[in-house]
Each structure stands twice: as structure tokens, then as C-alpha cells.
Short mmCIF file of C-alpha atoms in Angstrom, two decimals:
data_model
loop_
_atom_site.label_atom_id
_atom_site.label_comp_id
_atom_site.label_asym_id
_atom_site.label_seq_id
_atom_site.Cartn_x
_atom_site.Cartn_y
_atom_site.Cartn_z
CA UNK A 111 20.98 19.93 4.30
CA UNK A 112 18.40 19.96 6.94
CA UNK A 113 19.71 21.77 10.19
CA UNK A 114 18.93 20.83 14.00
CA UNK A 115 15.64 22.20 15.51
CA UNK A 116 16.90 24.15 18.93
CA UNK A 117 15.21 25.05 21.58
CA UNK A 118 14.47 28.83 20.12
CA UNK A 119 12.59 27.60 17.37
CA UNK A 120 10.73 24.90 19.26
CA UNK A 121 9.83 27.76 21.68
CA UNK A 122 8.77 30.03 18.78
CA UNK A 123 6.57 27.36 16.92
CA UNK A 124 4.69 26.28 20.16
CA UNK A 125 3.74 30.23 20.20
CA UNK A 126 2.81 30.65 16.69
CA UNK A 127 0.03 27.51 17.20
CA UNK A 128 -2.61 26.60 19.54
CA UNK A 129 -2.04 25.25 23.28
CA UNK A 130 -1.88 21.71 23.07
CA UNK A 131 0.04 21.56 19.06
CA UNK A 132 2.92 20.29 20.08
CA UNK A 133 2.84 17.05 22.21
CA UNK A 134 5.84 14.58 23.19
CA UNK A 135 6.02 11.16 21.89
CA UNK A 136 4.01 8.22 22.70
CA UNK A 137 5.53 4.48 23.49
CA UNK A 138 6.09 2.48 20.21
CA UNK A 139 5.61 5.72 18.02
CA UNK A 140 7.82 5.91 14.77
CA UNK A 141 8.81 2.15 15.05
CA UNK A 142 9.34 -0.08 11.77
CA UNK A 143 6.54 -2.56 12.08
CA UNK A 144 9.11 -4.96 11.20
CA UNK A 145 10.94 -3.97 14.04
CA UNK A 146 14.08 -3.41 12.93
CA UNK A 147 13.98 0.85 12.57
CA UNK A 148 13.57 3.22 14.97
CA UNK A 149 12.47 7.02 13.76
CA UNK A 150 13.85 10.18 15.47
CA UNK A 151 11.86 12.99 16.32
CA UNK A 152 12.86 16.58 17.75
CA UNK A 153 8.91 16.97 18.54
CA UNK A 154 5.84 16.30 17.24
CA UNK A 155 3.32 18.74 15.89
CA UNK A 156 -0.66 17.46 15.65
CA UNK A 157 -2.47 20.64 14.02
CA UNK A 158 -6.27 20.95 13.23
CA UNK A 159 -6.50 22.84 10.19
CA UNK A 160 -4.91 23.45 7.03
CA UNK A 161 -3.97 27.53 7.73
CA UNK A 162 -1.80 25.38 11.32
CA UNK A 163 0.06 22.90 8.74
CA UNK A 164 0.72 26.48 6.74
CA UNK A 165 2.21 27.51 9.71
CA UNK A 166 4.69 25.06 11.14
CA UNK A 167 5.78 24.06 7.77
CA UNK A 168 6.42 28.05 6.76
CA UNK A 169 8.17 27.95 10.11
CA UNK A 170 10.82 25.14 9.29
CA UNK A 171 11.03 26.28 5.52
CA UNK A 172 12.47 29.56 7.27
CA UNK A 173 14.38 27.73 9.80
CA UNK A 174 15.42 24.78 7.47
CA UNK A 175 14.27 22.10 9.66
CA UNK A 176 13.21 18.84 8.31
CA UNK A 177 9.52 18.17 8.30
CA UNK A 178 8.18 14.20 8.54
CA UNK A 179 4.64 13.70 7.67
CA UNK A 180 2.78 10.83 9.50
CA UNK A 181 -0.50 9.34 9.18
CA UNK A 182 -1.86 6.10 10.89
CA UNK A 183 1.91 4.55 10.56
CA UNK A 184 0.94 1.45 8.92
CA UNK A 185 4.03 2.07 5.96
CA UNK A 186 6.46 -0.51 5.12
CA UNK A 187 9.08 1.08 3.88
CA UNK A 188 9.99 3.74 6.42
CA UNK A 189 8.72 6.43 4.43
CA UNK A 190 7.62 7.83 8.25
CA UNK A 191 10.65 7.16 10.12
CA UNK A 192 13.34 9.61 9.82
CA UNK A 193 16.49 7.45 11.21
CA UNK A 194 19.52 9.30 10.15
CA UNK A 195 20.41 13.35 10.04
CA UNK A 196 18.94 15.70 12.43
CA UNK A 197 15.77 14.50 14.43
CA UNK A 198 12.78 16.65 12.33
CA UNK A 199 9.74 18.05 13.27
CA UNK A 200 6.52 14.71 12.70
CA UNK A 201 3.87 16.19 11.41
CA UNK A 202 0.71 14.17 12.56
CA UNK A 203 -2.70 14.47 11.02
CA UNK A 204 -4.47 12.72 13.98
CA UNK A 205 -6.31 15.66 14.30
CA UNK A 206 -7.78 16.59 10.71
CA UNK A 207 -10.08 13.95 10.36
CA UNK A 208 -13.30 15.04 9.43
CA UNK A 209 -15.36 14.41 6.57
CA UNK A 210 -15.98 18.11 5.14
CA UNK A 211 -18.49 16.43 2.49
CA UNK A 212 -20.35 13.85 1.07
CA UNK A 213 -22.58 14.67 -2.56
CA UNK A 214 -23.82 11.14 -3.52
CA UNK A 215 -25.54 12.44 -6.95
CA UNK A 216 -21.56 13.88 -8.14
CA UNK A 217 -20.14 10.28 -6.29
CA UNK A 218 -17.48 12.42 -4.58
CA UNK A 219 -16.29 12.55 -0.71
CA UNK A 220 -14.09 15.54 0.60
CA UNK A 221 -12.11 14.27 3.68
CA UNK A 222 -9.44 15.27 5.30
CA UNK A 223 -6.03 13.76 5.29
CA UNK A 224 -6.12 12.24 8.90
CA UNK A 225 -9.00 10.63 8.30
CA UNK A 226 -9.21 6.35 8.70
CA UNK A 227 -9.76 5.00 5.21
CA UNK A 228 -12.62 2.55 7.01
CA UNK A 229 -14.26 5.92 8.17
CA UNK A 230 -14.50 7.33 4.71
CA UNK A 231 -15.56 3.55 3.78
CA UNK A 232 -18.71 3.96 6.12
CA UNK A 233 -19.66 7.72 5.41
CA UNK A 234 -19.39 6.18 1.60
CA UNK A 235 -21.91 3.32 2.38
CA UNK A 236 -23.83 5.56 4.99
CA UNK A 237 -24.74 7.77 1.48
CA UNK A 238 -25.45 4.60 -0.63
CA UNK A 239 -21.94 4.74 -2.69
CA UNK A 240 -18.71 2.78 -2.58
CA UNK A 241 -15.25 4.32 -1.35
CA UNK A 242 -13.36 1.16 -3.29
CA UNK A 243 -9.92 1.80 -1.34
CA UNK A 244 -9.66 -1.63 0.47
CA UNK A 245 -6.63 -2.53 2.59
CA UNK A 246 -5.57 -5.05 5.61
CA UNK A 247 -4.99 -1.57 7.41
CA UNK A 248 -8.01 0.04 6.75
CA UNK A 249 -8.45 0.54 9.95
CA UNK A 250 -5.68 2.30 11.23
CA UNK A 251 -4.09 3.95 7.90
CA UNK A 252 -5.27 7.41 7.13
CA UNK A 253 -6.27 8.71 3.79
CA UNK A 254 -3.26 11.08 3.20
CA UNK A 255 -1.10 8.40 3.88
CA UNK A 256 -3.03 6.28 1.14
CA UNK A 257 -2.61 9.07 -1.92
CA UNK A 258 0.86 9.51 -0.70
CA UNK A 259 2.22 6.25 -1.00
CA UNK A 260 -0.60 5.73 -4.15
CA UNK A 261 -1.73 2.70 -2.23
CA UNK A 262 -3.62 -0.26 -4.27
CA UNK A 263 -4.95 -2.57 -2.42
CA UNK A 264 -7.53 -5.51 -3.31
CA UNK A 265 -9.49 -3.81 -5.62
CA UNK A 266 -6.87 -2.20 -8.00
CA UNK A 267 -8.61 -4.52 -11.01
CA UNK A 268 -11.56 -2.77 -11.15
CA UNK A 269 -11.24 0.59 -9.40
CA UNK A 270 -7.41 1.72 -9.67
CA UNK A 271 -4.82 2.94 -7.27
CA UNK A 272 -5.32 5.36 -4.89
CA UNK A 273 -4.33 7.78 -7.79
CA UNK A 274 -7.34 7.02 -9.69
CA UNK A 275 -9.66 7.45 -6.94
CA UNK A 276 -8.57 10.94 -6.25
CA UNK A 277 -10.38 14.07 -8.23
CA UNK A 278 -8.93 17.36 -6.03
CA UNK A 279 -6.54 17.47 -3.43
CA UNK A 280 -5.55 20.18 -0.61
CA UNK A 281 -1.77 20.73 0.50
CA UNK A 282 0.80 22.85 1.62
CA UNK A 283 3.72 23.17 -0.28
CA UNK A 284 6.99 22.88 1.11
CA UNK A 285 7.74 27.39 1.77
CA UNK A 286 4.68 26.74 3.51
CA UNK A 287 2.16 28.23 0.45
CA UNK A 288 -1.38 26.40 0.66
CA UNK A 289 -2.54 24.63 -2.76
CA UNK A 290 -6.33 25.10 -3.47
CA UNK A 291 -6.66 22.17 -5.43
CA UNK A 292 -9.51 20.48 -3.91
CA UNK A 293 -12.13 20.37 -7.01
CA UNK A 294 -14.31 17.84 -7.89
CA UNK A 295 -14.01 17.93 -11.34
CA UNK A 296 -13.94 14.72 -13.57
CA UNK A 297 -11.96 17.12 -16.80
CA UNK A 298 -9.68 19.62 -15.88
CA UNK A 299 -6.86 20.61 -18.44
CA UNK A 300 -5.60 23.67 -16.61
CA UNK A 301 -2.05 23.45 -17.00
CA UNK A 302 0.66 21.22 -15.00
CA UNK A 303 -1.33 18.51 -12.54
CA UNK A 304 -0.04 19.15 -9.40
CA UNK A 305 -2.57 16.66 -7.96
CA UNK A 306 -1.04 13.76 -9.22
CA UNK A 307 2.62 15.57 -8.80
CA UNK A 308 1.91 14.81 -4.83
CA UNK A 309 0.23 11.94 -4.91
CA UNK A 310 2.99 8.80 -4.31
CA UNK A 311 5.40 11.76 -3.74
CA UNK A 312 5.54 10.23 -0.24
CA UNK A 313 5.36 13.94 1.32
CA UNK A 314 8.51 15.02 -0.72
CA UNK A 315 6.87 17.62 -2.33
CA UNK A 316 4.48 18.92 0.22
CA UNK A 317 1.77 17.75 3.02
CA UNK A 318 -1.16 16.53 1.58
CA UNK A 319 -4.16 17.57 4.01
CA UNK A 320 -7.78 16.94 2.35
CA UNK A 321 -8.90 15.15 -0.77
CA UNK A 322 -11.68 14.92 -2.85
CA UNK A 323 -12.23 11.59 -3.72
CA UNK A 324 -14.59 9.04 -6.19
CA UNK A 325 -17.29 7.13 -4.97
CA UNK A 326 -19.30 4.47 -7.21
CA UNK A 327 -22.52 2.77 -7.09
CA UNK A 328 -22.73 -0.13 -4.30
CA UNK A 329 -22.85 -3.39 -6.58
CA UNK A 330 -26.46 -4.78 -5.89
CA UNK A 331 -24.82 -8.44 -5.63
CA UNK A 332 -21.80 -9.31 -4.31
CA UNK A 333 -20.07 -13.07 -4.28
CA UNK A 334 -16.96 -14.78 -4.05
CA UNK A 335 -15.19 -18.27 -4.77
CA UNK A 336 -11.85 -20.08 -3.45
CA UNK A 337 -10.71 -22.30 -6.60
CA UNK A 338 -7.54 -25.22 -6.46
CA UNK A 339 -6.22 -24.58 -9.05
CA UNK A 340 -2.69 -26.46 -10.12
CA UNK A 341 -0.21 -23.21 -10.61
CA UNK A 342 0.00 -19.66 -11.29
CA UNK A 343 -0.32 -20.17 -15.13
CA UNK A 344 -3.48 -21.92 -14.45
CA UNK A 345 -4.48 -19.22 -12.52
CA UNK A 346 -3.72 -16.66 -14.67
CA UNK A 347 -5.69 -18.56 -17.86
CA UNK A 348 -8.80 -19.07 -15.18
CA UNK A 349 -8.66 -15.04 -14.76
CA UNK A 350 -8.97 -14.56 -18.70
CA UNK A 351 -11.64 -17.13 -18.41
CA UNK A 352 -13.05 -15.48 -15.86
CA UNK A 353 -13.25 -11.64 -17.31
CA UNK A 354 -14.93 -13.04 -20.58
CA UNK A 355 -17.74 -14.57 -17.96
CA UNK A 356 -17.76 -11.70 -15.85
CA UNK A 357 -16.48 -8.68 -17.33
CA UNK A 358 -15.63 -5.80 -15.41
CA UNK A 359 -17.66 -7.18 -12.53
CA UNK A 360 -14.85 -8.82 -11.43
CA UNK A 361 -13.56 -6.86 -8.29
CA UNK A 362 -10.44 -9.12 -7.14
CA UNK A 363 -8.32 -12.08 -8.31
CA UNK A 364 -6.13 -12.86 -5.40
CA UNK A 365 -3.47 -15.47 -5.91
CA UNK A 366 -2.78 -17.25 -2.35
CA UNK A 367 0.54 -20.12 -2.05
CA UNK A 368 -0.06 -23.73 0.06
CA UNK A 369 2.87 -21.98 2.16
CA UNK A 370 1.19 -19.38 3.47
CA UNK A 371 -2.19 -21.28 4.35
CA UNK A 372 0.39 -23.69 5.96
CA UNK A 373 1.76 -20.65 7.93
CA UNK A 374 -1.97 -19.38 8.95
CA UNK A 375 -2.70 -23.08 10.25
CA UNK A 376 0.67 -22.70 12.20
CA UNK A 377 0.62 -19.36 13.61
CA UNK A 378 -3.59 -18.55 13.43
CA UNK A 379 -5.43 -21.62 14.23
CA UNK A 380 -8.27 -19.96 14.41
CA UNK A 381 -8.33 -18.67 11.14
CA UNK A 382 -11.19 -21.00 8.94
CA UNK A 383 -10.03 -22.41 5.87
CA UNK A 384 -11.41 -24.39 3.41
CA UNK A 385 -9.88 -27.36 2.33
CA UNK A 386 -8.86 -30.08 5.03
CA UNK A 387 -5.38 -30.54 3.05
CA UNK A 388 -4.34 -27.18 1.36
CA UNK A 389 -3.50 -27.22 -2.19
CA UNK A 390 -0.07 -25.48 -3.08
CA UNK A 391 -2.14 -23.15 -5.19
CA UNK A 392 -5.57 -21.76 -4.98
CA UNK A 393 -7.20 -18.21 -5.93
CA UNK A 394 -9.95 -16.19 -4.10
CA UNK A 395 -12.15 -14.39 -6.77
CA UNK A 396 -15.00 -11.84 -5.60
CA UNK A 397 -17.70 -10.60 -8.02
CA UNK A 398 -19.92 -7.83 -7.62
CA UNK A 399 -22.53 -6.71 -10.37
CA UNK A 400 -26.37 -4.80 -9.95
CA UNK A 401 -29.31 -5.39 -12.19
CA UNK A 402 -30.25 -9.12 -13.20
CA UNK A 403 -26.85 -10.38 -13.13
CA UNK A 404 -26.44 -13.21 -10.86
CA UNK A 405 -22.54 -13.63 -9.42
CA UNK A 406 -22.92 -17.03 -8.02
CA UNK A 407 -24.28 -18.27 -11.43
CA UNK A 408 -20.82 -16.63 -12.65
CA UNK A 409 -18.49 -18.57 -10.48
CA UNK A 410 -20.71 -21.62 -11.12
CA UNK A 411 -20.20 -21.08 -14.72
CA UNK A 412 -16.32 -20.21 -14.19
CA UNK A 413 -16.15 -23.56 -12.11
CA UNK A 414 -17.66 -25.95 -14.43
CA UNK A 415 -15.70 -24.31 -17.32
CA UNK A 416 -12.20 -24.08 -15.13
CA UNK A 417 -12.61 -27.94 -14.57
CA UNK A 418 -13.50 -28.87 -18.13
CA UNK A 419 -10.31 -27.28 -19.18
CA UNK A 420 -8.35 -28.04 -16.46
CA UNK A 421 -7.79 -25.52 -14.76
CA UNK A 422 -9.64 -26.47 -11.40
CA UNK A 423 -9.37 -29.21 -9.63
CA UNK A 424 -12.27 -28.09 -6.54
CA UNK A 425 -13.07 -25.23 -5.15
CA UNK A 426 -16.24 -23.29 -2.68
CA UNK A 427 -18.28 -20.90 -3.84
CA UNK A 428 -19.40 -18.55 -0.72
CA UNK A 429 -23.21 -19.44 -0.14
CA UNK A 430 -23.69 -16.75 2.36
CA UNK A 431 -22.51 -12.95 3.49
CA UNK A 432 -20.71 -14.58 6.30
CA UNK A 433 -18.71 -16.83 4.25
CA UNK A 434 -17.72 -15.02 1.86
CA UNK A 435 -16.22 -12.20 4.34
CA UNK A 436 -14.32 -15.50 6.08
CA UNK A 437 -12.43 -15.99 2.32
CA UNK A 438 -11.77 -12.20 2.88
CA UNK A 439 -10.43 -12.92 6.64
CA UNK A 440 -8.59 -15.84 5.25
CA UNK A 441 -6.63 -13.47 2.66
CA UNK A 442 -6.11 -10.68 4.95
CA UNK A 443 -4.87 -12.66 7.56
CA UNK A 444 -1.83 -13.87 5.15
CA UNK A 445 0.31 -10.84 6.16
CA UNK A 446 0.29 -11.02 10.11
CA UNK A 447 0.73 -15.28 9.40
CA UNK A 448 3.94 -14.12 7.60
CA UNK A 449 4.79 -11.60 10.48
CA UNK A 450 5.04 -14.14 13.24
CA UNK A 451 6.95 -16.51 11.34
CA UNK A 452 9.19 -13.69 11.04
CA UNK A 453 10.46 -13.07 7.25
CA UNK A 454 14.57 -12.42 6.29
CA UNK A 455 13.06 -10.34 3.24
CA UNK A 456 9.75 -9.30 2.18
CA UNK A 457 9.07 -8.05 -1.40
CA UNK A 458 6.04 -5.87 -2.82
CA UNK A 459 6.72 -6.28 -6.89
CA UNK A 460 4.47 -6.10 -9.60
CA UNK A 461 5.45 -8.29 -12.75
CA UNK A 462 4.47 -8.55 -15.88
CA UNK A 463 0.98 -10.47 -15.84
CA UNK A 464 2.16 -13.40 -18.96
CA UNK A 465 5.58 -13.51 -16.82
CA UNK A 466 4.36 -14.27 -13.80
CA UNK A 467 3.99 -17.79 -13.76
CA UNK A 468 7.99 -18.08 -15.33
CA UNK A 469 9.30 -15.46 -12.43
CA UNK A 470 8.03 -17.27 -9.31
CA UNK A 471 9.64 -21.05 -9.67
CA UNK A 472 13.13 -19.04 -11.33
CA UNK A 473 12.96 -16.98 -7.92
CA UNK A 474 12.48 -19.96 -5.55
CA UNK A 475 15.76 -21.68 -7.61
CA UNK A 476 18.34 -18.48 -6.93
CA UNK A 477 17.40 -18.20 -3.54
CA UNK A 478 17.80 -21.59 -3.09
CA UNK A 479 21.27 -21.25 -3.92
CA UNK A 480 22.03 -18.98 -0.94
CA UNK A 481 20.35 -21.34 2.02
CA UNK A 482 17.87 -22.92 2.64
CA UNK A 483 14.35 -20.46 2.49
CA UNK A 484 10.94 -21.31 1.55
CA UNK A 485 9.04 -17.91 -0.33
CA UNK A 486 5.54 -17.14 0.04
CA UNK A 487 4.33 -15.92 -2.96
CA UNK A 488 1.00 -14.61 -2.92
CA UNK A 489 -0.98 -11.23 -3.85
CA UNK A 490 -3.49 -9.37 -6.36
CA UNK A 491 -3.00 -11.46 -9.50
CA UNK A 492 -5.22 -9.67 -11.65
CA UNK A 493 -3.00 -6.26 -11.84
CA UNK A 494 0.50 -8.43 -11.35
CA UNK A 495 0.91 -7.23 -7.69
CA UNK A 496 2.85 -9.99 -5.80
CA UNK A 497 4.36 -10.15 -2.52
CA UNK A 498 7.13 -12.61 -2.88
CA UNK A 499 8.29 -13.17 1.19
CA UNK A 500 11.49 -14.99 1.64
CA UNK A 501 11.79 -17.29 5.36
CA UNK A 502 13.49 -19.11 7.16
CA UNK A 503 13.59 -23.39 6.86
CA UNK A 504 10.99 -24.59 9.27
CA UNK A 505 12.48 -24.90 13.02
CA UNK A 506 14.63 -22.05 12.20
CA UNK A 507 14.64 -18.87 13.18
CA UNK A 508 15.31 -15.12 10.75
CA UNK A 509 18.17 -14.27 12.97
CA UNK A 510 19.86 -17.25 11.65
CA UNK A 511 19.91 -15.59 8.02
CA UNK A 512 20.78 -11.84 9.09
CA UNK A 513 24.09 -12.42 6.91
CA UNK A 514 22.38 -13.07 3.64
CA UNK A 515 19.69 -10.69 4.00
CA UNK A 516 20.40 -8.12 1.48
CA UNK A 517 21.60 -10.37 -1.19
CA UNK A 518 18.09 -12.05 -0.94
CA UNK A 519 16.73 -8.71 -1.66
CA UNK A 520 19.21 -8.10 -4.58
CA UNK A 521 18.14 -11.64 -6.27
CA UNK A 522 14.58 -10.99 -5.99
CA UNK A 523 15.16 -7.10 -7.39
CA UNK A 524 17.40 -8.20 -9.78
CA UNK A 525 15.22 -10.83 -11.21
CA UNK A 526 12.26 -8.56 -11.44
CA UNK A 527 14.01 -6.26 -13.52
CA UNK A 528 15.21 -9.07 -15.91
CA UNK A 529 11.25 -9.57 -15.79
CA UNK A 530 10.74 -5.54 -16.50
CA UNK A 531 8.67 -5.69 -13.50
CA UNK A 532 8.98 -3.21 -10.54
CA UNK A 533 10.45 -3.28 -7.12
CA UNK A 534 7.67 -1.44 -5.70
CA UNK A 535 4.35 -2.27 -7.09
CA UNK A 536 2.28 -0.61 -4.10
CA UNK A 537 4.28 0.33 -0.74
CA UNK A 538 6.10 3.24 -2.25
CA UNK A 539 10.09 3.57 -1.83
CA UNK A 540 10.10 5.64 1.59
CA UNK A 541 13.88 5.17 2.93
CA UNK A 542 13.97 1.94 2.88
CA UNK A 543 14.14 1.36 -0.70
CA UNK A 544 15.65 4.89 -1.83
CA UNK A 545 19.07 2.94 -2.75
CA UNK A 546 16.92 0.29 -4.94
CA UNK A 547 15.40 3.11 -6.71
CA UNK A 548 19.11 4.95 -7.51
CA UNK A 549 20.23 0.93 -8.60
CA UNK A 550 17.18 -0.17 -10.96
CA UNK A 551 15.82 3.16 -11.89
CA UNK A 552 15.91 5.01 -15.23
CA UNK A 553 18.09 7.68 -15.39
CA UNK A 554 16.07 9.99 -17.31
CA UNK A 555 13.53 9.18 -14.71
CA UNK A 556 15.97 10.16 -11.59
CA UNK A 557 17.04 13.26 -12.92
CA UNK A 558 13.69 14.60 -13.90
CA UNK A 559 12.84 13.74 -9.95
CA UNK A 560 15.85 15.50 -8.62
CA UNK A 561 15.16 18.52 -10.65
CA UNK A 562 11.29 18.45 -9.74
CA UNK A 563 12.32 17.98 -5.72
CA UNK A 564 14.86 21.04 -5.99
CA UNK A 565 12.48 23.43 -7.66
CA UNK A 566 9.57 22.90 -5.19
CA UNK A 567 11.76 21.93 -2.20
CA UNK A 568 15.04 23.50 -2.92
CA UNK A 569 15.96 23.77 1.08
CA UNK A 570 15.00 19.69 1.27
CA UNK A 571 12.56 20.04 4.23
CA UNK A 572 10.14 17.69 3.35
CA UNK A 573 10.31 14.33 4.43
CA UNK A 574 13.95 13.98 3.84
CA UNK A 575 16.21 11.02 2.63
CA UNK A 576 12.44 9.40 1.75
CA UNK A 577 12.23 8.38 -2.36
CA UNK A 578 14.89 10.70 -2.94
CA UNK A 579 18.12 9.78 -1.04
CA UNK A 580 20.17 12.18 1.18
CA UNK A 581 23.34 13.69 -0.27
CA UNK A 582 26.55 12.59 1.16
CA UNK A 583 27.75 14.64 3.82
#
């Protein structure tokens, strides 16, 4: 168990690091952005270099202090708010943000972990490459944050997880010993890869503060298409239709519900969209490709061929830049629609892709059964990543539904392993789904974790009761 930070250590850490380390915290810091969490915090410790994260964690390893690492905050699922147990030290990265280097001819990037995903995005495109990574947070979330929680994003289909976009990495382990791992190496069979041991170990295992990371050609063309089509199976044929068109130049297949353009027309007028009436089912498809290849020839080909068979009913193909990035504000502005209706349970699952189109009417019947909901069902199609958002009735409010709120969650998790599907398809577990994990997970899979956690952490500093849940006291 993690003990209390006093006053004698706090003293003794501000001395061991640079004026200005330790700050207090700022309004709205370590709050659930679902507003319904509230982190604690004994202080909060923003160092500069690697050698400074050595230090403070070495300190609380010593003093057995719990350690919290935080990036830009953007997480779902509390993996940065520490709400039970003794308040621990957050470690922010606000401060290690630089880009240490860029070598376009090896199509690698070395950046810290503090750095904003849409800055590594533009020194990427400022060297003629591609940092694939794409998220609604870009933003504001931070790189470390990203291989920590082995984010996905839009692009998964082509480019991968955060995991697959990441060749070295830098950290400090949890007594406070730096790892040296930041190569740029492609092949690399050197023993036990601790790289990918702290990547999506949601900093249980250690602080993650630099990465090297792949970058890719810029596609030379770039399009994209909306297309009505009349369910998820549909959809689902039209993206097998589509890969035999388009091959691996397909960079996303987003699915996207009539209920959530119907919340965006509520809640974000503003927001374009492209069909007058909106069609309960629809699916945003972006191409990119170099060379000869012509993308809007594609989706031309994709429509004709969808409608023969029946699988689209209408559709826009993007005849400009500016267009297509408003199909890409359309789909990115699904998630803050959703927010200010206010969900009673949001879900990030990943099912398997010929299942899909079974799992999403059989979970809109069981919830139905405990009130009356409507789900939002909407997400990256192509690698089965849905987010499958439970809300109220229309006119009512989430409060109304407080009393049923966890056994929505346990209908939608329960169906999704009946599916073999996963609870977690790209948010990580962070606190909030640490119980789910000990419920649906495999045993052999749990125990393996425990035994991993106690040999590198065996004091249980690092980001405690996250993935791993605290022991009873």
C-alpha cells in the first residue's frame, strides 16, 4: 500500500529539483470529463528532463508514495485521476515537449512524452512524412499519454494503434532506474520487449518520457465519400467491396448512426451535413494513394458498384479539400454532440467485424428492457471499434436514469463478451474499468499481470488502483 506524502518529503523533493518543479493545482485540473470524478493530488510535480522524472520517482519509490502520471488529460476512463487512497504525487509532462528529432530518409520522429500529438503531426508534415496518429483530441492529448493508453484512433485500418507506430521508447521505471530504449530500429530481437511491456500499461509499470516513433510517405492524393447505406451489414459488405477497389489505400471506414446526426442537428447547428433528411445509417470513407491512382475515380467506382448491389442508396463524394475536411468535422464532432445530450453509459468495444451487424440491434433490445434509451452506435468500422452510447428518451434528462446506470454497462459488457469482443477496444481500463477487467478477463491473463506489476513495481507506486485494482484494505 501506498503511504501519505507529509510535509518532510514534500519539503525534501522540492530541494532535490529545480525552483519552480513543484506547482499547486490549477481550476478544473484532474476532473472526469464526464464530470462525475474528481482526482486527488498531494502536489504536482512538472519536470523538464528525463534525469528530474529519475528523481522524484526514485524519491517516492524510497518513500512509497504513489506516483500519477498525466499528460494533456483528455482520458476517459480515469486512468489520471487518483480518487481513492492517499492523494499521490501527478506527475505532469507539460514541460518535456520538444521534438529531439526528425530523420525523414529513416521515417522516424523522437519526441518527447509531453508533446501535443498535432505538434508531432506538423513537424511530421513540416519534413514531408505522415505522423498517422489521428484523434478528436489531437490537440490537447500528449504523446505519452497516446502509447500509454495504446490509443487508435481513425486511422487504425491502415496504420495500427499507437503500438505499431512506436519503434524506441524512453522511461523511468518505477525504483526510479532510467530505460534507454529509445532506438530506431525496425528488427530488434534482443531479449524481453520492454517497449511494448509499457506501452497500454497506463503508467503501471513506469513513466514513459520520449518515443521514437514511424512516419510514412504523405499520400500524393487524398479523398473521401459519405455513402447511405441501409445497415451495418451493408456497410460492412460495401467495406469488402471497397478494399478489393482500393486496397490498402483505404485510410478510414467510419460507421456513423441517424441518432447521432440527429443529436449534432440538435445540439451543433452549425455543424454542415449532408443530406437534408439523415438516413439511419451512412459511412464516411477517406482514401489516400500517390502515383497515378486517382481516389475519386475509386469512390466513383465503389458508388456505382455499392448501388448496383444494393448496398447504397446516395451518397457525396468530397469535390474539394474543404469538403472533405467538413465530412471529417462532421465525424469528429459526434462525441461532444453526445456530451451535451449527456449519456447514462458510454461504451468503447471492439467486436468481432462479421458480428457486428448481429450485436448492435440485440443490444438496442436488452436495454430496452430496462427503460426507455435510445444508443448511438457509431465508430471505426473497418477494425470493429464501436462506441455504443446509451441516453436518455428525448425530453429527458441522464439524472433521471442514475439508478440503472451500471446495469446498462453490465448488458452492453456482457453482450460483448457473448460476442468475444472486448470491453475496451481503445480507451484503456484506467480505474474506471479495473472491476470490468477482474469480471470478463482471462485468468491466465490476470495473473500473468499481477505477477508482471509486482516484479517491476513491487511497492505499487505507479499509478495505483489504474488497470490493476487496489487490494482491499
Amino acid at each position: 500500500m501506498t503511504q501519505p506524502a507529509t510535509p518532510d518529503f514534500l519539503e525534501a523533493l522540492e530541494k532535490a529539483l529545480p525552483p519552480g518543479t513543484l506547482r499547486a493545482r490549477r481550476d478544473g485540473e484532474l476532473e472526469d470529463p464526464r464530470g462525475r470524478y474528481h482526482g486527488q493530488a498531494a502536489v504536482i510535480v512538472c519536470p523538464a528532463t528525463v534525469e528530474e522524472v529519475s528523481t522524484i520517482v526514485q524519491a517516492c519509490y524510497e518513500a512509497s508514495v504513489g506516483i500519477v502520471p498525466l499528460g494533456g488529460g483528455t482520458g476517459l476512463v480515469l486512468g489520471q485521476i487518483a480518487y481513492d487512497g492517499p492523494a499521490p504525487v501527478i506527475l505532469s509532462l507539460e514541460k518535456m515537449t520538444k521534438i529531439r528529432a526528425v530523420y525523414p530518409q529513416e521515417n522516424v520522429i523522437v519526441a518527447e512524452a509531453g508533446a501535443i500529438l498535432a505538434d508531432i503531426q506538423s513537424a511530421a508534415s513540416e519534413a514531408g512524412r505522415l505522423f498517422p496518429l489521428s484523434l478528436g483530441a489531437e490537440g490537447t492529448c500528449r504523446i505519452g499519454g497516446n502509447l500509454s493508453t495504446n490509443a487508435g484512433g481513425l486511422n487504425v485500418l491502415r496504420y495500427g494503434n499507437a503500438r505499431e507506430l512506436c519503434l524506441g521508447i524512453e522511461a523511468v521505471l518505477p525504483d526510479g532506474q532510467i530505460f534507454h530504449g529509445l532506438k530506431r530500429l525496425r528488427k530488434d530481437n534482443t531479449g524481453y520487449d520492454i517497449r511494448n511491456l509499457l506501452i497500454g500499461a497506463e503508467g503501471t509499470l513506469g513513466v514513459i518520457t520520449a518515443a521514437s516513433l514511424r512516419l510514412f510517405p504523405q499520400p500524393e492524393h487524398e479523398a473521401a465519400a459519405i455513402l447511405i447505406v441501409p445497415s451495418p451489414a451493408a456497410a460492412l459488405e460495401l467495406l469488402n467491396m471497397a478494399q478489393g477497389i482500393a486496397g490498402e489505400g483505404i485510410s478510414a471506414f467510419e460507421l456513423i448512426s441517424g441518432m447521432g446526426l440527429d443529436f449534432l442537428a440538435e445540439t451543433v447547428p452549425d455543424i454542415r451535413q449532408p443530406f437534408a433528411a439523415h438516413p439511419e445509417w451512412c459511412v464516411l470513407i477517406d482514401l489516400g494513394v500517390s502515383g497515378t491512382s486517382d481516389p475519386e475515380a475509386m469512390l466513383a467506382t465503389l458508388f456505382e458498384r455499392g448501388f448496383e448491389a444494393g448496398l447504397v442508396s446516395d451518397g457525396v463524394i468530397a469535390q474539394s479539400e474543404a469538403q472533405r475536411q467538413d465530412f471529417w468535422t462532421l465525424r469528429e464532432t459526434i462525441p461532444e454532440g453526445n456530451k451535451r445530450i449527456g449519456s447514462i453509459s458510454s461504451h468503447d468495444i471492439s467486436i468481432p467485424l462479421s458480428r457486428i451487424a448481429d450485436f448492435i440491434p440485440e443490444g438496442i433490445a436488452r436495454l430496452s428492457q430496462l427503460g426507455d434509451v435510445r444508443v448511438n452506435a457509431f465508430g471505426h468500422l473497418g477494425d470493429g471499434n464501436l462506441h455504443y452510447n446509451v441516453f436518455p428518451a428525448k425530453g429527458r434528462d441522464r439524472s433521471e436514469y442514475e439508478n440503472i446506470r451500471f446495469e446498462v454497462k453490465r448488458v452492453v459488457h456482457d453482450l460483448v463478451a457473448e460476442y468475444d469482443g472486448s470491453f475496451s477496444a481503445e480507451h484503456g481500463v484506467g480505474r474506471l474499468k479495473a472491476e470490468d477487467l477482474e469480471h470478463y478477463g482471462d485468468p491466465g491473463k490476470l495473473s500473468a499481470m499481477r505477477a508482471i506489476k509486482a516484479a517491476l513495481d513491487p511497492k505499487g507506486i505507479m499509478n495505483p488502483g489504474a488497470v490493476l485494482r487496489l487490494p482491499p484494505a
